[in-house]
Amino acid sequence: MLRLTDVQLPLDHSDDDLVAAIIARLGIAPTELISHTVFRRGYDARKKNAIALIYTLDIEVRNEAQALKKLKGNRHVSIAPDTSYKFVAQAPAGLKTRPVVIGFGPCGIFAALILAQSGFKPIVLERGKVVRERTKDTWGLWRKRELHPESNVQFGEGGAGTFSDGKLWTQVKDPKHYGRKVLTEFVKADAPPEIMYVSKPHIGTFRLVKMVELMREEIVKLGGEFRFESKVDDIEIDNGQVRGLKLADGSHIATDHVVLAIGHSARDTFEMIHARGIYIEPKPFSIGFRIEHPQSLIDACRFGANAGNDVLGAADYKIVHHASNGRSVYSFCMCPGGTVVAAASEPGRVVTNGMSQYSRNERNANAGIVVGITPDDYPGHPLAGMEFQRQWESKAFELGGSNYDAPGQLVGDFIANRPSTEFGSVIPSYKPGVKLGDLNPSLPTYVIDAIREALPAFEKQIKGFSMNDAVLTGIETRTSSPIRIKRDDNTLQSINTKGLYPAGEGAGYAGGIMSAAMDGIRVAEAVALSMVGRDAKK
């Protein structure tokens, strides 16, 4: 199989045009082409009125060696790599102990799935509810202002990624093709097949719900066990080795292999592991607001006359500004055609996030506009970043009226440093509601100043970005974990607690669905190798 890259065709090309381009690029007769598969399809929208689709293709030809010889030196033609997943170990018969996976978000899902497919029959502990019950509780906050601290956007089957845009791409290096394994398993769980080849695949919340259920069923069929509404209160450690877990209901599980895939909002668990002496350290994260514009504005800016094209879909963006105060301001988790959602997990606090359905057909585009901060901004205790988040989330709750409404301000008013009193053409999507006013008190001054400077600068990249009626909704604080549960680079175990495998976003080793899922695979392999008496390798 040959890999052919950078095949460019017009947006409205036909299937015959693609075949003709392959034949021309390879310099072969039509009869020599046996088959072709699209490995990746992206687009180049730098020329809005002449947008090109860019293909990477896997090609089967009748005389591969001859074709390669003829095209020697052509950097766009090579042997297609083997991207199939290779299991590193299989559980031996009569295994006496079972690994435990704490958390069933993207990282925990794939850690449990790989362990189950390898025969290790993992026990999965999830503090929240099954995904459909969790969805009802989450809507309870959005519709009735009723927060369920153990069942919300952050906690429950599927993790925080269930209520997101469902983005399935990442920029992390992937030499072992873990990302391909993730996409393959998602398609098996009824994800749209196109995620295997589009350059920026996404799924959306409603489809993720069913997929999570199907993946859970697969793990159970393979011998896995699930315990929902089961929060871990303590990790039992003997001479630096994990020996078991104590649950909130008083029950105990004996184990010496624990995958800690708890997500970035399990603050009480962070406190527990710190109290137990498990090494953690503070890490940078970002804070800011959600911004909403008409999706039609973003489409027109990015795609011009091609806005609305079904192949292109709703347009996204990625922008950054380096402010004069030394801070970086950037767009985060952009959700085309989506909504801003209430994402609090603790009473008396307001947190925002973005979410889209697969169709991405809501009126507004939204994104986090956030500012990078470091432990220098919250010095002292390893958990100081978590307390920093809590401080500003509590302030946002107060500014919103202490009823889970979010504080908001029109972009024009924010730039002019005056309070907002009424909405214009952009109606915010956040539920239960947005209380307009002054966002100055909602975040540190250096964050406010940096965003106020960045918004007009972004206008140079996206015309209309600083439109007066665009809406800022506060606040975004859960961009990533405020801590890192440091692990050994080779064994992937905690640097001072054997048998504990920190994983995913909560441990500070991922950001987003794809990288968290890939880290789950990586950690599951390390667990499997340890359980059969072999060492993990980089």
PDB file of N, CA and C in Angstrom, residues 269-334:
ATOM      1  N   THR A 269     -10.541  14.849  45.618  1.00  0.00           N
ATOM      2  CA  THR A 269      -9.571  13.771  45.423  1.00  0.00           C
ATOM      3  C   THR A 269      -8.156  14.326  45.380  1.00  0.00           C
ATOM      4  N   PHE A 270      -7.976  15.489  44.766  1.00  0.00           N
ATOM      5  CA  PHE A 270      -6.661  16.135  44.806  1.00  0.00           C
ATOM      6  C   PHE A 270      -6.234  16.362  46.263  1.00  0.00           C
ATOM      7  N   GLU A 271      -7.163  16.833  47.082  1.00  0.00           N
ATOM      8  CA  GLU A 271      -6.855  17.082  48.494  1.00  0.00           C
ATOM      9  C   GLU A 271      -6.499  15.791  49.214  1.00  0.00           C
ATOM     10  N   MET A 272      -7.214  14.721  48.901  1.00  0.00           N
ATOM     11  CA  MET A 272      -6.952  13.440  49.547  1.00  0.00           C
ATOM     12  C   MET A 272      -5.569  12.894  49.188  1.00  0.00           C
ATOM     13  N   ILE A 273      -5.230  12.918  47.894  1.00  0.00           N
ATOM     14  CA  ILE A 273      -3.941  12.336  47.529  1.00  0.00           C
ATOM     15  C   ILE A 273      -2.785  13.182  48.054  1.00  0.00           C
ATOM     16  N   HIS A 274      -3.003  14.488  48.147  1.00  0.00           N
ATOM     17  CA  HIS A 274      -1.962  15.337  48.728  1.00  0.00           C
ATOM     18  C   HIS A 274      -1.785  15.015  50.211  1.00  0.00           C
ATOM     19  N   ALA A 275      -2.892  14.824  50.911  1.00  0.00           N
ATOM     20  CA  ALA A 275      -2.827  14.482  52.332  1.00  0.00           C
ATOM     21  C   ALA A 275      -2.154  13.126  52.550  1.00  0.00           C
ATOM     22  N   ARG A 276      -2.275  12.215  51.593  1.00  0.00           N
ATOM     23  CA  ARG A 276      -1.654  10.885  51.716  1.00  0.00           C
ATOM     24  C   ARG A 276      -0.179  10.915  51.367  1.00  0.00           C
ATOM     25  N   GLY A 277       0.337  12.062  50.952  1.00  0.00           N
ATOM     26  CA  GLY A 277       1.758  12.178  50.658  1.00  0.00           C
ATOM     27  C   GLY A 277       2.137  11.813  49.240  1.00  0.00           C
ATOM     28  N   ILE A 278       1.160  11.573  48.373  1.00  0.00           N
ATOM     29  CA  ILE A 278       1.440  11.303  46.964  1.00  0.00           C
ATOM     30  C   ILE A 278       1.923  12.610  46.321  1.00  0.00           C
ATOM     31  N   TYR A 279       3.021  12.544  45.609  1.00  0.00           N
ATOM     32  CA  TYR A 279       3.661  13.762  45.123  1.00  0.00           C
ATOM     33  C   TYR A 279       2.809  14.443  44.055  1.00  0.00           C
ATOM     34  N   ILE A 280       2.526  15.721  44.273  1.00  0.00           N
ATOM     35  CA  ILE A 280       1.883  16.563  43.271  1.00  0.00           C
ATOM     36  C   ILE A 280       2.622  17.883  43.210  1.00  0.00           C
ATOM     37  N   GLU A 281       2.456  18.578  42.120  1.00  0.00           N
ATOM     38  CA  GLU A 281       3.064  19.893  41.972  1.00  0.00           C
ATOM     39  C   GLU A 281       2.109  20.800  41.213  1.00  0.00           C
ATOM     40  N   PRO A 282       2.162  22.106  41.446  1.00  0.00           N
ATOM     41  CA  PRO A 282       1.290  23.024  40.695  1.00  0.00           C
ATOM     42  C   PRO A 282       1.755  23.139  39.250  1.00  0.00           C
ATOM     43  N   LYS A 283       0.818  23.433  38.357  1.00  0.00           N
ATOM     44  CA  LYS A 283       1.166  23.610  36.948  1.00  0.00           C
ATOM     45  C   LYS A 283       0.393  24.791  36.363  1.00  0.00           C
ATOM     46  N   PRO A 284       0.850  25.331  35.261  1.00  0.00           N
ATOM     47  CA  PRO A 284       0.129  26.445  34.621  1.00  0.00           C
ATOM     48  C   PRO A 284      -1.237  26.008  34.089  1.00  0.00           C
ATOM     49  N   PHE A 285      -2.143  26.946  34.010  1.00  0.00           N
ATOM     50  CA  PHE A 285      -3.404  26.752  33.308  1.00  0.00           C
ATOM     51  C   PHE A 285      -3.849  28.125  32.825  1.00  0.00           C
ATOM     52  N   SER A 286      -5.085  28.269  32.387  1.00  0.00           N
ATOM     53  CA  SER A 286      -5.544  29.543  31.838  1.00  0.00           C
ATOM     54  C   SER A 286      -6.937  29.868  32.352  1.00  0.00           C
ATOM     55  N   ILE A 287      -7.253  31.158  32.402  1.00  0.00           N
ATOM     56  CA  ILE A 287      -8.567  31.606  32.850  1.00  0.00           C
ATOM     57  C   ILE A 287      -9.045  32.746  31.953  1.00  0.00           C
ATOM     58  N   GLY A 288     -10.350  32.931  31.890  1.00  0.00           N
ATOM     59  CA  GLY A 288     -10.890  34.006  31.066  1.00  0.00           C
ATOM     60  C   GLY A 288     -12.394  33.939  30.972  1.00  0.00           C
ATOM     61  N   PHE A 289     -12.918  34.216  29.772  1.00  0.00           N
ATOM     62  CA  PHE A 289     -14.359  34.261  29.524  1.00  0.00           C
ATOM     63  C   PHE A 289     -14.706  33.387  28.324  1.00  0.00           C
ATOM     64  N   ARG A 290     -15.998  33.175  28.117  1.00  0.00           N
ATOM     65  CA  ARG A 290     -16.522  32.655  26.850  1.00  0.00           C
ATOM     66  C   ARG A 290     -17.005  33.839  26.022  1.00  0.00           C
ATOM     67  N   ILE A 291     -16.727  33.822  24.746  1.00  0.00           N
ATOM     68  CA  ILE A 291     -17.193  34.877  23.848  1.00  0.00           C
ATOM     69  C   ILE A 291     -18.129  34.267  22.815  1.00  0.00           C
ATOM     70  N   GLU A 292     -19.224  34.965  22.495  1.00  0.00           N
ATOM     71  CA  GLU A 292     -20.179  34.489  21.499  1.00  0.00           C
ATOM     72  C   GLU A 292     -20.380  35.516  20.396  1.00  0.00           C
ATOM     73  N   HIS A 293     -20.342  35.012  19.154  1.00  0.00           N
ATOM     74  CA  HIS A 293     -20.628  35.789  17.948  1.00  0.00           C
ATOM     75  C   HIS A 293     -21.670  35.035  17.129  1.00  0.00           C
ATOM     76  N   PRO A 294     -22.293  35.687  16.161  1.00  0.00           N
ATOM     77  CA  PRO A 294     -23.105  34.942  15.190  1.00  0.00           C
ATOM     78  C   PRO A 294     -22.199  33.977  14.417  1.00  0.00           C
ATOM     79  N   GLN A 295     -22.608  32.728  14.310  1.00  0.00           N
ATOM     80  CA  GLN A 295     -21.805  31.773  13.547  1.00  0.00           C
ATOM     81  C   GLN A 295     -21.669  32.223  12.097  1.00  0.00           C
ATOM     82  N   SER A 296     -22.686  32.894  11.573  1.00  0.00           N
ATOM     83  CA  SER A 296     -22.636  33.374  10.189  1.00  0.00           C
ATOM     84  C   SER A 296     -21.485  34.355   9.975  1.00  0.00           C
ATOM     85  N   LEU A 297     -21.143  35.131  10.995  1.00  0.00           N
ATOM     86  CA  LEU A 297     -20.027  36.070  10.890  1.00  0.00           C
ATOM     87  C   LEU A 297     -18.710  35.308  10.732  1.00  0.00           C
ATOM     88  N   ILE A 298     -18.531  34.277  11.540  1.00  0.00           N
ATOM     89  CA  ILE A 298     -17.288  33.490  11.475  1.00  0.00           C
ATOM     90  C   ILE A 298     -17.208  32.754  10.141  1.00  0.00           C
ATOM     91  N   ASP A 299     -18.332  32.182   9.696  1.00  0.00           N
ATOM     92  CA  ASP A 299     -18.348  31.482   8.410  1.00  0.00           C
ATOM     93  C   ASP A 299     -17.945  32.407   7.269  1.00  0.00           C
ATOM     94  N   ALA A 300     -18.537  33.597   7.247  1.00  0.00           N
ATOM     95  CA  ALA A 300     -18.244  34.538   6.162  1.00  0.00           C
ATOM     96  C   ALA A 300     -16.793  34.988   6.184  1.00  0.00           C
ATOM     97  N   CYS A 301     -16.260  35.196   7.372  1.00  0.00           N
ATOM     98  CA  CYS A 301     -14.874  35.641   7.490  1.00  0.00           C
ATOM     99  C   CYS A 301     -13.901  34.570   7.020  1.00  0.00           C
ATOM    100  N   ARG A 302     -14.170  33.327   7.375  1.00  0.00           N
ATOM    101  CA  ARG A 302     -13.247  32.233   7.034  1.00  0.00           C
ATOM    102  C   ARG A 302     -13.437  31.720   5.615  1.00  0.00           C
ATOM    103  N   PHE A 303     -14.706  31.638   5.158  1.00  0.00           N
ATOM    104  CA  PHE A 303     -14.989  30.938   3.903  1.00  0.00           C
ATOM    105  C   PHE A 303     -15.526  31.829   2.791  1.00  0.00           C
ATOM    106  N   GLY A 304     -15.816  33.098   3.063  1.00  0.00           N
ATOM    107  CA  GLY A 304     -16.319  34.001   2.027  1.00  0.00           C
ATOM    108  C   GLY A 304     -17.586  33.468   1.378  1.00  0.00           C
ATOM    109  N   ALA A 305     -17.586  33.430   0.052  1.00  0.00           N
ATOM    110  CA  ALA A 305     -18.765  32.978  -0.692  1.00  0.00           C
ATOM    111  C   ALA A 305     -19.053  31.503  -0.489  1.00  0.00           C
ATOM    112  N   ASN A 306     -18.097  30.761   0.030  1.00  0.00           N
ATOM    113  CA  ASN A 306     -18.286  29.326   0.277  1.00  0.00           C
ATOM    114  C   ASN A 306     -18.884  29.032   1.651  1.00  0.00           C
ATOM    115  N   ALA A 307     -19.216  30.060   2.396  1.00  0.00           N
ATOM    116  CA  ALA A 307     -19.855  29.857   3.696  1.00  0.00           C
ATOM    117  C   ALA A 307     -21.127  29.045   3.523  1.00  0.00           C
ATOM    118  N   GLY A 308     -21.313  28.077   4.392  1.00  0.00           N
ATOM    119  CA  GLY A 308     -22.487  27.220   4.317  1.00  0.00           C
ATOM    120  C   GLY A 308     -22.282  25.956   3.507  1.00  0.00           C
ATOM    121  N   ASN A 309     -21.130  25.804   2.878  1.00  0.00           N
ATOM    122  CA  ASN A 309     -20.842  24.590   2.115  1.00  0.00           C
ATOM    123  C   ASN A 309     -20.862  23.369   3.036  1.00  0.00           C
ATOM    124  N   ASP A 310     -21.566  22.308   2.634  1.00  0.00           N
ATOM    125  CA  ASP A 310     -21.731  21.132   3.497  1.00  0.00           C
ATOM    126  C   ASP A 310     -20.412  20.433   3.800  1.00  0.00           C
ATOM    127  N   VAL A 311     -19.483  20.450   2.860  1.00  0.00           N
ATOM    128  CA  VAL A 311     -18.188  19.796   3.087  1.00  0.00           C
ATOM    129  C   VAL A 311     -17.388  20.555   4.144  1.00  0.00           C
ATOM    130  N   LEU A 312     -17.450  21.871   4.107  1.00  0.00           N
ATOM    131  CA  LEU A 312     -16.694  22.689   5.055  1.00  0.00           C
ATOM    132  C   LEU A 312     -17.352  22.720   6.434  1.00  0.00           C
ATOM    133  N   GLY A 313     -18.674  22.726   6.460  1.00  0.00           N
ATOM    134  CA  GLY A 313     -19.378  22.807   7.732  1.00  0.00           C
ATOM    135  C   GLY A 313     -19.234  24.190   8.365  1.00  0.00           C
ATOM    136  N   ALA A 314     -19.522  24.257   9.664  1.00  0.00           N
ATOM    137  CA  ALA A 314     -19.394  25.518  10.395  1.00  0.00           C
ATOM    138  C   ALA A 314     -17.922  25.830  10.624  1.00  0.00           C
ATOM    139  N   ALA A 315     -17.546  27.085  10.394  1.00  0.00           N
ATOM    140  CA  ALA A 315     -16.140  27.489  10.489  1.00  0.00           C
ATOM    141  C   ALA A 315     -15.696  27.621  11.939  1.00  0.00           C
ATOM    142  N   ASP A 316     -14.424  27.310  12.176  1.00  0.00           N
ATOM    143  CA  ASP A 316     -13.832  27.520  13.489  1.00  0.00           C
ATOM    144  C   ASP A 316     -12.728  28.566  13.377  1.00  0.00           C
ATOM    145  N   TYR A 317     -12.036  28.820  14.466  1.00  0.00           N
ATOM    146  CA  TYR A 317     -10.887  29.725  14.443  1.00  0.00           C
ATOM    147  C   TYR A 317      -9.948  29.395  15.599  1.00  0.00           C
ATOM    148  N   LYS A 318      -8.720  29.857  15.433  1.00  0.00           N
ATOM    149  CA  LYS A 318      -7.705  29.711  16.481  1.00  0.00           C
ATOM    150  C   LYS A 318      -6.844  30.962  16.418  1.00  0.00           C
ATOM    151  N   ILE A 319      -6.870  31.756  17.482  1.00  0.00           N
ATOM    152  CA  ILE A 319      -6.194  33.053  17.464  1.00  0.00           C
ATOM    153  C   ILE A 319      -5.417  33.254  18.763  1.00  0.00           C
ATOM    154  N   VAL A 320      -4.392  34.103  18.693  1.00  0.00           N
ATOM    155  CA  VAL A 320      -3.577  34.388  19.870  1.00  0.00           C
ATOM    156  C   VAL A 320      -3.069  35.826  19.788  1.00  0.00           C
ATOM    157  N   HIS A 321      -2.901  36.430  20.956  1.00  0.00           N
ATOM    158  CA  HIS A 321      -2.352  37.790  21.042  1.00  0.00           C
ATOM    159  C   HIS A 321      -1.410  37.852  22.240  1.00  0.00           C
ATOM    160  N   HIS A 322      -0.244  38.429  22.031  1.00  0.00           N
ATOM    161  CA  HIS A 322       0.727  38.614  23.116  1.00  0.00           C
ATOM    162  C   HIS A 322       0.576  40.048  23.623  1.00  0.00           C
ATOM    163  N   ALA A 323       0.006  40.158  24.805  1.00  0.00           N
ATOM    164  CA  ALA A 323      -0.352  41.461  25.356  1.00  0.00           C
ATOM    165  C   ALA A 323       0.872  42.211  25.868  1.00  0.00           C
ATOM    166  N   SER A 324       0.730  43.526  26.010  1.00  0.00           N
ATOM    167  CA  SER A 324       1.838  44.378  26.444  1.00  0.00           C
ATOM    168  C   SER A 324       2.237  44.129  27.895  1.00  0.00           C
ATOM    169  N   ASN A 325       1.358  43.492  28.681  1.00  0.00           N
ATOM    170  CA  ASN A 325       1.721  43.190  30.071  1.00  0.00           C
ATOM    171  C   ASN A 325       2.438  41.847  30.198  1.00  0.00           C
ATOM    172  N   GLY A 326       2.787  41.253  29.061  1.00  0.00           N
ATOM    173  CA  GLY A 326       3.542  40.004  29.068  1.00  0.00           C
ATOM    174  C   GLY A 326       2.681  38.751  29.047  1.00  0.00           C
ATOM    175  N   ARG A 327       1.360  38.902  29.057  1.00  0.00           N
ATOM    176  CA  ARG A 327       0.460  37.748  29.070  1.00  0.00           C
ATOM    177  C   ARG A 327       0.079  37.347  27.645  1.00  0.00           C
ATOM    178  N   SER A 328      -0.168  36.057  27.468  1.00  0.00           N
ATOM    179  CA  SER A 328      -0.683  35.549  26.204  1.00  0.00           C
ATOM    180  C   SER A 328      -2.184  35.339  26.326  1.00  0.00           C
ATOM    181  N   VAL A 329      -2.911  35.846  25.343  1.00  0.00           N
ATOM    182  CA  VAL A 329      -4.369  35.693  25.281  1.00  0.00           C
ATOM    183  C   VAL A 329      -4.672  34.842  24.054  1.00  0.00           C
ATOM    184  N   TYR A 330      -5.503  33.812  24.208  1.00  0.00           N
ATOM    185  CA  TYR A 330      -5.751  32.932  23.068  1.00  0.00           C
ATOM    186  C   TYR A 330      -7.150  32.330  23.137  1.00  0.00           C
ATOM    187  N   SER A 331      -7.618  31.870  21.992  1.00  0.00           N
ATOM    188  CA  SER A 331      -8.913  31.184  21.938  1.00  0.00           C
ATOM    189  C   SER A 331      -8.719  29.750  22.388  1.00  0.00           C
ATOM    190  N   PHE A 332      -9.723  29.244  23.099  1.00  0.00           N
ATOM    191  CA  PHE A 332      -9.641  27.910  23.684  1.00  0.00           C
ATOM    192  C   PHE A 332     -10.954  27.178  23.450  1.00  0.00           C
ATOM    193  N   CYS A 333     -10.857  25.928  23.004  1.00  0.00           N
ATOM    194  CA  CYS A 333     -12.031  25.056  22.877  1.00  0.00           C
ATOM    195  C   CYS A 333     -13.141  25.758  22.100  1.00  0.00           C
ATOM    196  N   MET A 334     -12.806  26.201  20.886  1.00  0.00           N
ATOM    197  CA  MET A 334     -13.789  26.904  20.059  1.00  0.00           C
ATOM    198  C   MET A 334     -14.886  25.927  19.626  1.00  0.00           C
TER     199      MET A 334
END
